């Protein structure tokens, strides 16, 4: 499954014009998707009251006992506070609004993401699911535990998360090189490979 490198994700996040209300909302859309890994439908259904800006949590309401909470990175909290305080100016209701003032729909999010991926000059197709996969891949690359990531994604089993847990050749090379300090060559010298 396709995901963005850290450089590509940074370029995507930098592509909206944050000096305009629409651009800042588009930035928040990308930021929330990337920093929480939620599905586009979950993003569309988010209400302001689902976000605890003081404690740094997003509450995802899925019904049937599958509700979950996801931590918001501290680095994203200030931008979310600014968005809610300056651009939404409300304490309740949908977090993200379209230009007509109604709840932002998933297909609009997908269209805006495609637009910004072109602005960022990305050479691969980018969708809301690509960003969800990017969230997962980056957490795994930084040592996140798969069972914790599965909970954040709202997966019932680790089997659902496994397709996200791929590793490219460079990740494997780095991981395997950690073993080199324990391996003695046939000449008796310890390997210096790192």
mmCIF file of C-alpha atoms in Angstrom:
data_model
loop_
_atom_site.group_PDB
_atom_site.id
_atom_site.type_symbol
_atom_site.label_atom_id
_atom_site.label_comp_id
_atom_site.label_asym_id
_atom_site.label_seq_id
_atom_site.Cartn_x
_atom_site.Cartn_y
_atom_site.Cartn_z
ATOM 1 C CA UNK A 1 0.000 0.000 0.000
ATOM 2 C CA UNK A 2 1.205 3.467 -0.902
ATOM 3 C CA UNK A 3 2.298 5.938 1.760
ATOM 4 C CA UNK A 4 4.163 9.236 1.790
ATOM 5 C CA UNK A 5 7.716 9.711 2.973
ATOM 6 C CA UNK A 6 8.228 12.213 5.788
ATOM 7 C CA UNK A 7 9.490 14.768 3.262
ATOM 8 C CA UNK A 8 6.448 14.254 1.031
ATOM 9 C CA UNK A 9 4.073 14.576 4.001
ATOM 10 C CA UNK A 10 5.768 17.814 5.094
ATOM 11 C CA UNK A 11 5.414 19.174 1.551
ATOM 12 C CA UNK A 12 1.720 18.250 1.545
ATOM 13 C CA UNK A 13 1.141 19.935 4.919
ATOM 14 C CA UNK A 14 2.935 23.054 3.666
ATOM 15 C CA UNK A 15 0.880 23.336 0.463
ATOM 16 C CA UNK A 16 -2.336 25.082 1.727
ATOM 17 C CA UNK A 17 -2.214 28.892 2.055
ATOM 18 C CA UNK A 18 -2.771 29.249 5.802
ATOM 19 C CA UNK A 19 -3.306 33.002 5.510
ATOM 20 C CA UNK A 20 -6.813 32.394 4.094
ATOM 21 C CA UNK A 21 -9.715 30.825 6.040
ATOM 22 C CA UNK A 22 -10.194 28.099 3.407
ATOM 23 C CA UNK A 23 -6.468 27.347 3.240
ATOM 24 C CA UNK A 24 -6.184 27.176 7.024
ATOM 25 C CA UNK A 25 -9.144 24.776 7.187
ATOM 26 C CA UNK A 26 -7.551 22.626 4.481
ATOM 27 C CA UNK A 27 -4.323 22.597 6.484
ATOM 28 C CA UNK A 28 -6.242 21.537 9.620
ATOM 29 C CA UNK A 29 -7.918 18.794 7.584
ATOM 30 C CA UNK A 30 -4.527 17.420 6.507
ATOM 31 C CA UNK A 31 -3.074 17.902 9.998
ATOM 32 C CA UNK A 32 -5.869 16.019 11.768
ATOM 33 C CA UNK A 33 -5.784 13.160 9.259
ATOM 34 C CA UNK A 34 -2.009 12.795 9.575
ATOM 35 C CA UNK A 35 -1.677 13.328 13.324
ATOM 36 C CA UNK A 36 -4.495 10.939 14.296
ATOM 37 C CA UNK A 37 -4.759 8.416 11.447
ATOM 38 C CA UNK A 38 -8.556 8.614 11.478
ATOM 39 C CA UNK A 39 -10.695 7.618 8.506
ATOM 40 C CA UNK A 40 -12.066 10.354 6.251
ATOM 41 C CA UNK A 41 -15.632 9.527 7.330
ATOM 42 C CA UNK A 42 -14.604 9.863 10.966
ATOM 43 C CA UNK A 43 -13.019 13.221 10.183
ATOM 44 C CA UNK A 44 -16.172 14.399 8.432
ATOM 45 C CA UNK A 45 -18.280 13.385 11.452
ATOM 46 C CA UNK A 46 -16.030 15.107 14.020
ATOM 47 C CA UNK A 47 -17.694 17.789 16.101
ATOM 48 C CA UNK A 48 -15.847 20.487 18.012
ATOM 49 C CA UNK A 49 -16.973 18.915 21.283
ATOM 50 C CA UNK A 50 -15.269 15.635 20.250
ATOM 51 C CA UNK A 51 -11.889 17.334 20.645
ATOM 52 C CA UNK A 52 -10.399 17.978 24.069
ATOM 53 C CA UNK A 53 -7.920 20.747 23.313
ATOM 54 C CA UNK A 54 -6.808 20.949 26.947
ATOM 55 C CA UNK A 55 -5.947 17.267 27.395
ATOM 56 C CA UNK A 56 -5.058 16.613 23.740
ATOM 57 C CA UNK A 57 -7.582 13.936 22.757
ATOM 58 C CA UNK A 58 -9.919 13.303 19.841
ATOM 59 C CA UNK A 59 -12.985 11.189 20.657
ATOM 60 C CA UNK A 60 -14.146 9.088 17.700
ATOM 61 C CA UNK A 61 -17.793 8.064 18.048
ATOM 62 C CA UNK A 62 -18.517 4.938 16.056
ATOM 63 C CA UNK A 63 -21.443 3.487 17.991
ATOM 64 C CA UNK A 64 -21.913 -0.153 19.007
ATOM 65 C CA UNK A 65 -19.249 0.173 21.710
ATOM 66 C CA UNK A 66 -16.407 0.871 19.282
ATOM 67 C CA UNK A 67 -15.792 4.449 20.373
ATOM 68 C CA UNK A 68 -12.140 5.282 20.859
ATOM 69 C CA UNK A 69 -9.873 8.133 21.836
ATOM 70 C CA UNK A 70 -6.745 9.159 19.977
ATOM 71 C CA UNK A 71 -4.070 11.453 21.358
ATOM 72 C CA UNK A 72 -3.278 14.612 19.427
ATOM 73 C CA UNK A 73 0.437 15.434 19.231
ATOM 74 C CA UNK A 74 1.284 18.580 21.188
ATOM 75 C CA UNK A 75 2.748 20.105 18.042
ATOM 76 C CA UNK A 76 -0.731 20.009 16.430
ATOM 77 C CA UNK A 77 -2.681 21.365 19.415
ATOM 78 C CA UNK A 78 -1.780 25.029 18.940
ATOM 79 C CA UNK A 79 -2.951 25.014 15.328
ATOM 80 C CA UNK A 80 -6.192 23.249 16.310
ATOM 81 C CA UNK A 81 -6.796 25.784 19.094
ATOM 82 C CA UNK A 82 -6.207 28.621 16.641
ATOM 83 C CA UNK A 83 -8.577 27.087 14.102
ATOM 84 C CA UNK A 84 -11.396 26.529 16.619
ATOM 85 C CA UNK A 85 -10.907 29.939 18.270
ATOM 86 C CA UNK A 86 -10.438 32.124 15.198
ATOM 87 C CA UNK A 87 -12.004 30.341 12.267
ATOM 88 C CA UNK A 88 -14.857 28.303 13.749
ATOM 89 C CA UNK A 89 -15.748 30.660 16.619
ATOM 90 C CA UNK A 90 -18.073 28.021 18.037
ATOM 91 C CA UNK A 91 -18.068 25.604 20.951
ATOM 92 C CA UNK A 92 -20.242 22.916 19.347
ATOM 93 C CA UNK A 93 -21.129 21.601 15.907
ATOM 94 C CA UNK A 94 -19.098 20.243 13.002
ATOM 95 C CA UNK A 95 -15.339 20.771 13.230
ATOM 96 C CA UNK A 96 -14.922 21.248 9.484
ATOM 97 C CA UNK A 97 -17.303 23.244 7.306
ATOM 98 C CA UNK A 98 -17.515 23.636 3.555
ATOM 99 C CA UNK A 99 -17.869 27.038 1.857
ATOM 100 C CA UNK A 100 -21.662 26.832 2.260
ATOM 101 C CA UNK A 101 -21.272 26.502 6.045
ATOM 102 C CA UNK A 102 -22.346 22.862 6.299
ATOM 103 C CA UNK A 103 -20.422 19.786 7.401
ATOM 104 C CA UNK A 104 -17.484 18.968 5.106
ATOM 105 C CA UNK A 105 -18.141 15.775 3.151
ATOM 106 C CA UNK A 106 -15.577 12.969 2.641
ATOM 107 C CA UNK A 107 -15.523 13.400 -1.160
ATOM 108 C CA UNK A 108 -14.699 17.101 -0.743
ATOM 109 C CA UNK A 109 -11.794 16.151 1.536
ATOM 110 C CA UNK A 110 -10.552 13.658 -1.080
ATOM 111 C CA UNK A 111 -10.785 16.275 -3.852
ATOM 112 C CA UNK A 112 -8.917 18.885 -1.791
ATOM 113 C CA UNK A 113 -6.171 16.379 -0.939
ATOM 114 C CA UNK A 114 -5.696 15.565 -4.635
ATOM 115 C CA UNK A 115 -5.442 19.311 -5.316
ATOM 116 C CA UNK A 116 -2.792 19.864 -2.639
ATOM 117 C CA UNK A 117 -0.794 16.817 -3.698
ATOM 118 C CA UNK A 118 -0.507 18.452 -7.133
ATOM 119 C CA UNK A 119 0.474 21.787 -5.523
ATOM 120 C CA UNK A 120 3.143 19.932 -3.509
ATOM 121 C CA UNK A 121 4.436 18.264 -6.685
ATOM 122 C CA UNK A 122 3.928 14.734 -5.380
ATOM 123 C CA UNK A 123 4.424 12.094 -8.043
ATOM 124 C CA UNK A 124 2.023 9.529 -6.599
ATOM 125 C CA UNK A 125 -1.730 9.463 -6.095
ATOM 126 C CA UNK A 126 -2.737 10.747 -2.652
ATOM 127 C CA UNK A 127 -6.064 10.105 -0.951
ATOM 128 C CA UNK A 128 -7.326 10.342 2.636
ATOM 129 C CA UNK A 129 -6.470 6.647 2.988
ATOM 130 C CA UNK A 130 -2.910 7.358 1.802
ATOM 131 C CA UNK A 131 -2.563 9.775 4.716
ATOM 132 C CA UNK A 132 -3.996 7.175 7.132
ATOM 133 C CA UNK A 133 -1.441 4.696 5.808
ATOM 134 C CA UNK A 134 1.293 7.345 6.134
ATOM 135 C CA UNK A 135 0.354 7.887 9.809
ATOM 136 C CA UNK A 136 0.719 4.149 10.401
ATOM 137 C CA UNK A 137 3.942 3.707 8.432
ATOM 138 C CA UNK A 138 5.643 6.644 10.163
ATOM 139 C CA UNK A 139 4.656 5.381 13.622
ATOM 140 C CA UNK A 140 5.975 1.904 12.821
ATOM 141 C CA UNK A 141 9.210 3.351 11.418
ATOM 142 C CA UNK A 142 9.687 5.279 14.663
ATOM 143 C CA UNK A 143 9.220 2.178 16.792
ATOM 144 C CA UNK A 144 5.495 2.337 17.553
ATOM 145 C CA UNK A 145 4.031 -0.944 18.771
ATOM 146 C CA UNK A 146 1.647 -2.521 16.282
ATOM 147 C CA UNK A 147 -0.985 -3.385 18.923
ATOM 148 C CA UNK A 148 -1.148 0.233 20.092
ATOM 149 C CA UNK A 149 -1.328 1.501 16.511
ATOM 150 C CA UNK A 150 -4.156 -0.983 15.827
ATOM 151 C CA UNK A 151 -6.176 0.562 18.679
ATOM 152 C CA UNK A 152 -5.567 4.070 17.359
ATOM 153 C CA UNK A 153 -6.747 2.974 13.913
ATOM 154 C CA UNK A 154 -9.901 1.427 15.360
ATOM 155 C CA UNK A 155 -9.020 -2.064 14.164
ATOM 156 C CA UNK A 156 -10.629 -4.990 16.003
ATOM 157 C CA UNK A 157 -7.723 -7.344 15.314
ATOM 158 C CA UNK A 158 -4.042 -7.117 14.453
ATOM 159 C CA UNK A 159 -4.848 -8.893 11.174
ATOM 160 C CA UNK A 160 -6.512 -5.686 9.980
ATOM 161 C CA UNK A 161 -3.369 -3.704 10.792
ATOM 162 C CA UNK A 162 -0.844 -6.122 9.273
ATOM 163 C CA UNK A 163 -1.141 -4.782 5.681
ATOM 164 C CA UNK A 164 -0.040 -1.395 7.003
ATOM 165 C CA UNK A 165 3.027 -2.855 8.703
ATOM 166 C CA UNK A 166 5.170 -3.301 5.626
ATOM 167 C CA UNK A 167 8.791 -2.294 5.684
ATOM 168 C CA UNK A 168 10.834 -1.214 2.730
ATOM 169 C CA UNK A 169 14.335 -2.504 1.997
ATOM 170 C CA UNK A 170 16.032 0.376 3.837
ATOM 171 C CA UNK A 171 14.002 -0.283 7.008
ATOM 172 C CA UNK A 172 14.956 -3.963 6.869
ATOM 173 C CA UNK A 173 18.643 -3.150 6.269
ATOM 174 C CA UNK A 174 18.723 -0.833 9.284
ATOM 175 C CA UNK A 175 16.952 -3.367 11.494
ATOM 176 C CA UNK A 176 19.228 -6.234 10.469
ATOM 177 C CA UNK A 177 22.345 -4.101 10.973
ATOM 178 C CA UNK A 178 21.468 -3.925 14.682
ATOM 179 C CA UNK A 179 22.450 -7.585 14.906
ATOM 180 C CA UNK A 180 25.957 -6.969 13.573
ATOM 181 C CA UNK A 181 27.417 -6.119 16.988
ATOM 182 C CA UNK A 182 26.575 -9.671 18.101
ATOM 183 C CA UNK A 183 28.150 -11.380 15.102
ATOM 184 C CA UNK A 184 31.795 -12.383 14.975
ATOM 185 C CA UNK A 185 33.236 -13.006 11.528
ATOM 186 C CA UNK A 186 35.049 -16.256 10.730
ATOM 187 C CA UNK A 187 38.341 -14.398 11.279
ATOM 188 C CA UNK A 188 37.275 -13.714 14.877
ATOM 189 C CA UNK A 189 36.847 -9.962 14.420
ATOM 190 C CA UNK A 190 33.610 -8.342 15.469
ATOM 191 C CA UNK A 191 31.698 -6.606 12.684
ATOM 192 C CA UNK A 192 31.859 -2.805 12.734
ATOM 193 C CA UNK A 193 28.843 -2.403 10.465
ATOM 194 C CA UNK A 194 26.176 -0.144 11.920
#
